[in-house]
């Protein structure tokens, strides 16, 4: 049976309260304006605390992590080594550009590689998260229409869209129009009737969040173009097509990528990420500045575009993440990227074939790309919901899938095993999911019983969030 | 067991309507609250706001998702259930009574005829 490390680990300030203060933080009263609420603990206590927490943790290094749409693939350790090189750690963003030519070269080469992978003409590496990339893309959409003297107000999204899509469009000042799906894909008739001269863009994930490839994408892009709108590619699911098919060839005008997902840089717990945005040539002038440009054999930052939407982050983006992604691309090569994609899709379909059955049903038939969504609604008769299955998986030492998304599937469980997992790991996952479906309902409803923290009261946490410790 | 009350009218999108003198009280059904799971936040309209049938009139956020609530009839909001600000869980515990959302003075009472009867709504849930 799986056993997780289980310490009754207090917060740092609680540890401090328990013992005599053995370390004093010495800061002169002259520069200290307020009482400092920092715990004063010895190095030994702090190290013990964080090691205990890390032992109670679960990550991609611990085991399978099939969180749908998050692409929690294994992060090769070589990438960490590269990013920890002195040459990277000791540079400063305010250094003169003549002294960081190597770093600029890496950024320039990464932009070129991403252009090749996506079929776009130019990239900006500035956005530091996927949703940040979407927001940047939406600002470019707005700048494009404004430069044509048009004030288009609407952005269309399908009802299977990632929640960040409508949020990013709203943040950029657009009204969001949601269209229904038909058999798990974009309903072209619904799209056609939603499109108008007021449409600024259509945001689409391909394959979509059900893991289904939008096979009518060329027709979709034709319809979008017909009304003068732009087609936006949410790159969250690029791991299904990387090296095999290119958004640029499908008619997308703008893409954002999640380097931290598709290109194997560690993420989770809120970062760090990188959400580069790529565009077709006619939109290049709107990209954030500075751009990294090559003149002769030297590289420099170019701030000259008058049409640019401006800066979207401090300095030049999350450089260590960019570097890791570039190292990943070089390590894999174009054949390796293709192979990763093929394996990700194979793993997903293999696991799906083992999971789908009388307990978990597959809405909309057919095969899937890199992820699949099953419904756990058959278990409701026994009083078990998707949430309960997810919690019970923790008792077996397995990370649960994404649940209750996309919203168009009842009791959704969205599973993305990625290319990293072996056949054994996939077999075990399917076996445990099916065992849980037949376990005592009470046991499943009360899970986890084997983890350091039991069932968390999510409603209380959302209604009354406590986001700090101490008296800050 | 999902409760459907005999004295109410319903919409396809799982709102209920209670006819009172000159106004209607609206809320979401037992089926809707069960599917949303624990409600953690409710965004209500303001008194005086005017809506057409089908407009987004409120937003209900649960631990699972954020859902729009649509005006079942056209009219002006004359009262809202302010208790939901502090106790959003009333929607789960008492969807048809204490968890009501708003009261609307209708523009056109004939709109009521287009709503689902309790038996229509029950059929829809089957």
JSON list of N, CA and C in Angstrom, two decimals, chain A residues 4-5 7-12 15 46-58 452-453:
[
{"chain": "A", "resi": 4, "resn": "UNK", "atom": "N", "xyz": [2.48, 7.94, 2.22]},
{"chain": "A", "resi": 4, "resn": "UNK", "atom": "CA", "xyz": [3.15, 9.21, 1.99]},
{"chain": "A", "resi": 4, "resn": "UNK", "atom": "C", "xyz": [3.78, 9.68, 3.30]},
{"chain": "A", "resi": 5, "resn": "UNK", "atom": "N", "xyz": [4.90, 10.38, 3.19]},
{"chain": "A", "resi": 5, "resn": "UNK", "atom": "CA", "xyz": [5.49, 10.96, 4.40]},
{"chain": "A", "resi": 5, "resn": "UNK", "atom": "C", "xyz": [4.44, 11.84, 5.05]},
{"chain": "A", "resi": 7, "resn": "UNK", "atom": "N", "xyz": [4.16, 14.40, 8.24]},
{"chain": "A", "resi": 7, "resn": "UNK", "atom": "CA", "xyz": [4.63, 15.12, 9.42]},
{"chain": "A", "resi": 7, "resn": "UNK", "atom": "C", "xyz": [3.53, 16.06, 9.88]},
{"chain": "A", "resi": 8, "resn": "UNK", "atom": "N", "xyz": [3.44, 16.24, 11.17]},
{"chain": "A", "resi": 8, "resn": "UNK", "atom": "CA", "xyz": [2.55, 17.26, 11.69]},
{"chain": "A", "resi": 8, "resn": "UNK", "atom": "C", "xyz": [3.35, 18.56, 11.66]},
{"chain": "A", "resi": 9, "resn": "UNK", "atom": "N", "xyz": [3.49, 19.13, 10.47]},
{"chain": "A", "resi": 9, "resn": "UNK", "atom": "CA", "xyz": [4.45, 20.22, 10.29]},
{"chain": "A", "resi": 9, "resn": "UNK", "atom": "C", "xyz": [3.78, 21.58, 10.49]},
{"chain": "A", "resi": 10, "resn": "UNK", "atom": "N", "xyz": [4.17, 22.29, 11.54]},
{"chain": "A", "resi": 10, "resn": "UNK", "atom": "CA", "xyz": [3.56, 23.61, 11.77]},
{"chain": "A", "resi": 10, "resn": "UNK", "atom": "C", "xyz": [4.12, 24.65, 10.79]},
{"chain": "A", "resi": 11, "resn": "UNK", "atom": "N", "xyz": [3.49, 25.82, 10.76]},
{"chain": "A", "resi": 11, "resn": "UNK", "atom": "CA", "xyz": [4.01, 26.93, 9.98]},
{"chain": "A", "resi": 11, "resn": "UNK", "atom": "C", "xyz": [5.27, 27.47, 10.67]},
{"chain": "A", "resi": 12, "resn": "UNK", "atom": "N", "xyz": [6.07, 28.18, 9.90]},
{"chain": "A", "resi": 12, "resn": "UNK", "atom": "CA", "xyz": [7.33, 28.69, 10.46]},
{"chain": "A", "resi": 12, "resn": "UNK", "atom": "C", "xyz": [7.10, 29.55, 11.70]},
{"chain": "A", "resi": 15, "resn": "UNK", "atom": "N", "xyz": [6.39, 27.40, 14.67]},
{"chain": "A", "resi": 15, "resn": "UNK", "atom": "CA", "xyz": [7.61, 26.78, 15.21]},
{"chain": "A", "resi": 15, "resn": "UNK", "atom": "C", "xyz": [8.30, 27.78, 16.13]},
{"chain": "A", "resi": 46, "resn": "UNK", "atom": "N", "xyz": [14.90, 25.71, 9.75]},
{"chain": "A", "resi": 46, "resn": "UNK", "atom": "CA", "xyz": [14.32, 26.09, 8.47]},
{"chain": "A", "resi": 46, "resn": "UNK", "atom": "C", "xyz": [14.49, 24.96, 7.46]},
{"chain": "A", "resi": 47, "resn": "UNK", "atom": "N", "xyz": [15.71, 24.38, 7.44]},
{"chain": "A", "resi": 47, "resn": "UNK", "atom": "CA", "xyz": [15.96, 23.29, 6.51]},
{"chain": "A", "resi": 47, "resn": "UNK", "atom": "C", "xyz": [15.06, 22.10, 6.81]},
{"chain": "A", "resi": 48, "resn": "UNK", "atom": "N", "xyz": [14.93, 21.78, 8.09]},
{"chain": "A", "resi": 48, "resn": "UNK", "atom": "CA", "xyz": [14.08, 20.64, 8.47]},
{"chain": "A", "resi": 48, "resn": "UNK", "atom": "C", "xyz": [12.63, 20.89, 8.00]},
{"chain": "A", "resi": 49, "resn": "UNK", "atom": "N", "xyz": [12.19, 22.11, 8.22]},
{"chain": "A", "resi": 49, "resn": "UNK", "atom": "CA", "xyz": [10.82, 22.48, 7.83]},
{"chain": "A", "resi": 49, "resn": "UNK", "atom": "C", "xyz": [10.58, 22.25, 6.33]},
{"chain": "A", "resi": 50, "resn": "UNK", "atom": "N", "xyz": [11.47, 22.79, 5.53]},
{"chain": "A", "resi": 50, "resn": "UNK", "atom": "CA", "xyz": [11.23, 22.69, 4.08]},
{"chain": "A", "resi": 50, "resn": "UNK", "atom": "C", "xyz": [11.46, 21.29, 3.53]},
{"chain": "A", "resi": 51, "resn": "UNK", "atom": "N", "xyz": [12.39, 20.55, 4.15]},
{"chain": "A", "resi": 51, "resn": "UNK", "atom": "CA", "xyz": [12.57, 19.17, 3.71]},
{"chain": "A", "resi": 51, "resn": "UNK", "atom": "C", "xyz": [11.32, 18.35, 4.04]},
{"chain": "A", "resi": 52, "resn": "UNK", "atom": "N", "xyz": [10.78, 18.57, 5.22]},
{"chain": "A", "resi": 52, "resn": "UNK", "atom": "CA", "xyz": [9.53, 17.87, 5.57]},
{"chain": "A", "resi": 52, "resn": "UNK", "atom": "C", "xyz": [8.43, 18.18, 4.56]},
{"chain": "A", "resi": 53, "resn": "UNK", "atom": "N", "xyz": [8.29, 19.46, 4.22]},
{"chain": "A", "resi": 53, "resn": "UNK", "atom": "CA", "xyz": [7.26, 19.84, 3.25]},
{"chain": "A", "resi": 53, "resn": "UNK", "atom": "C", "xyz": [7.51, 19.15, 1.91]},
{"chain": "A", "resi": 54, "resn": "UNK", "atom": "N", "xyz": [8.79, 19.14, 1.50]},
{"chain": "A", "resi": 54, "resn": "UNK", "atom": "CA", "xyz": [9.10, 18.55, 0.19]},
{"chain": "A", "resi": 54, "resn": "UNK", "atom": "C", "xyz": [8.81, 17.04, 0.19]},
{"chain": "A", "resi": 55, "resn": "UNK", "atom": "N", "xyz": [8.98, 16.41, 1.37]},
{"chain": "A", "resi": 55, "resn": "UNK", "atom": "CA", "xyz": [8.70, 14.97, 1.43]},
{"chain": "A", "resi": 55, "resn": "UNK", "atom": "C", "xyz": [7.20, 14.69, 1.37]},
{"chain": "A", "resi": 56, "resn": "UNK", "atom": "N", "xyz": [6.41, 15.69, 1.74]},
{"chain": "A", "resi": 56, "resn": "UNK", "atom": "CA", "xyz": [4.95, 15.51, 1.66]},
{"chain": "A", "resi": 56, "resn": "UNK", "atom": "C", "xyz": [4.41, 16.01, 0.32]},
{"chain": "A", "resi": 57, "resn": "UNK", "atom": "N", "xyz": [5.31, 16.30, -0.58]},
{"chain": "A", "resi": 57, "resn": "UNK", "atom": "CA", "xyz": [4.91, 16.88, -1.87]},
{"chain": "A", "resi": 57, "resn": "UNK", "atom": "C", "xyz": [4.78, 15.79, -2.94]},
{"chain": "A", "resi": 58, "resn": "UNK", "atom": "N", "xyz": [4.16, 16.17, -4.03]},
{"chain": "A", "resi": 58, "resn": "UNK", "atom": "CA", "xyz": [4.06, 15.26, -5.17]},
{"chain": "A", "resi": 58, "resn": "UNK", "atom": "C", "xyz": [4.32, 16.08, -6.42]},
{"chain": "A", "resi": 452, "resn": "UNK", "atom": "N", "xyz": [-1.37, 13.22, 3.98]},
{"chain": "A", "resi": 452, "resn": "UNK", "atom": "CA", "xyz": [-1.16, 14.03, 5.18]},
{"chain": "A", "resi": 452, "resn": "UNK", "atom": "C", "xyz": [-2.35, 14.97, 5.47]},
{"chain": "A", "resi": 453, "resn": "UNK", "atom": "N", "xyz": [-2.99, 15.45, 4.43]},
{"chain": "A", "resi": 453, "resn": "UNK", "atom": "CA", "xyz": [-4.15, 16.33, 4.58]},
{"chain": "A", "resi": 453, "resn": "UNK", "atom": "C", "xyz": [-5.36, 15.59, 4.02]}
]
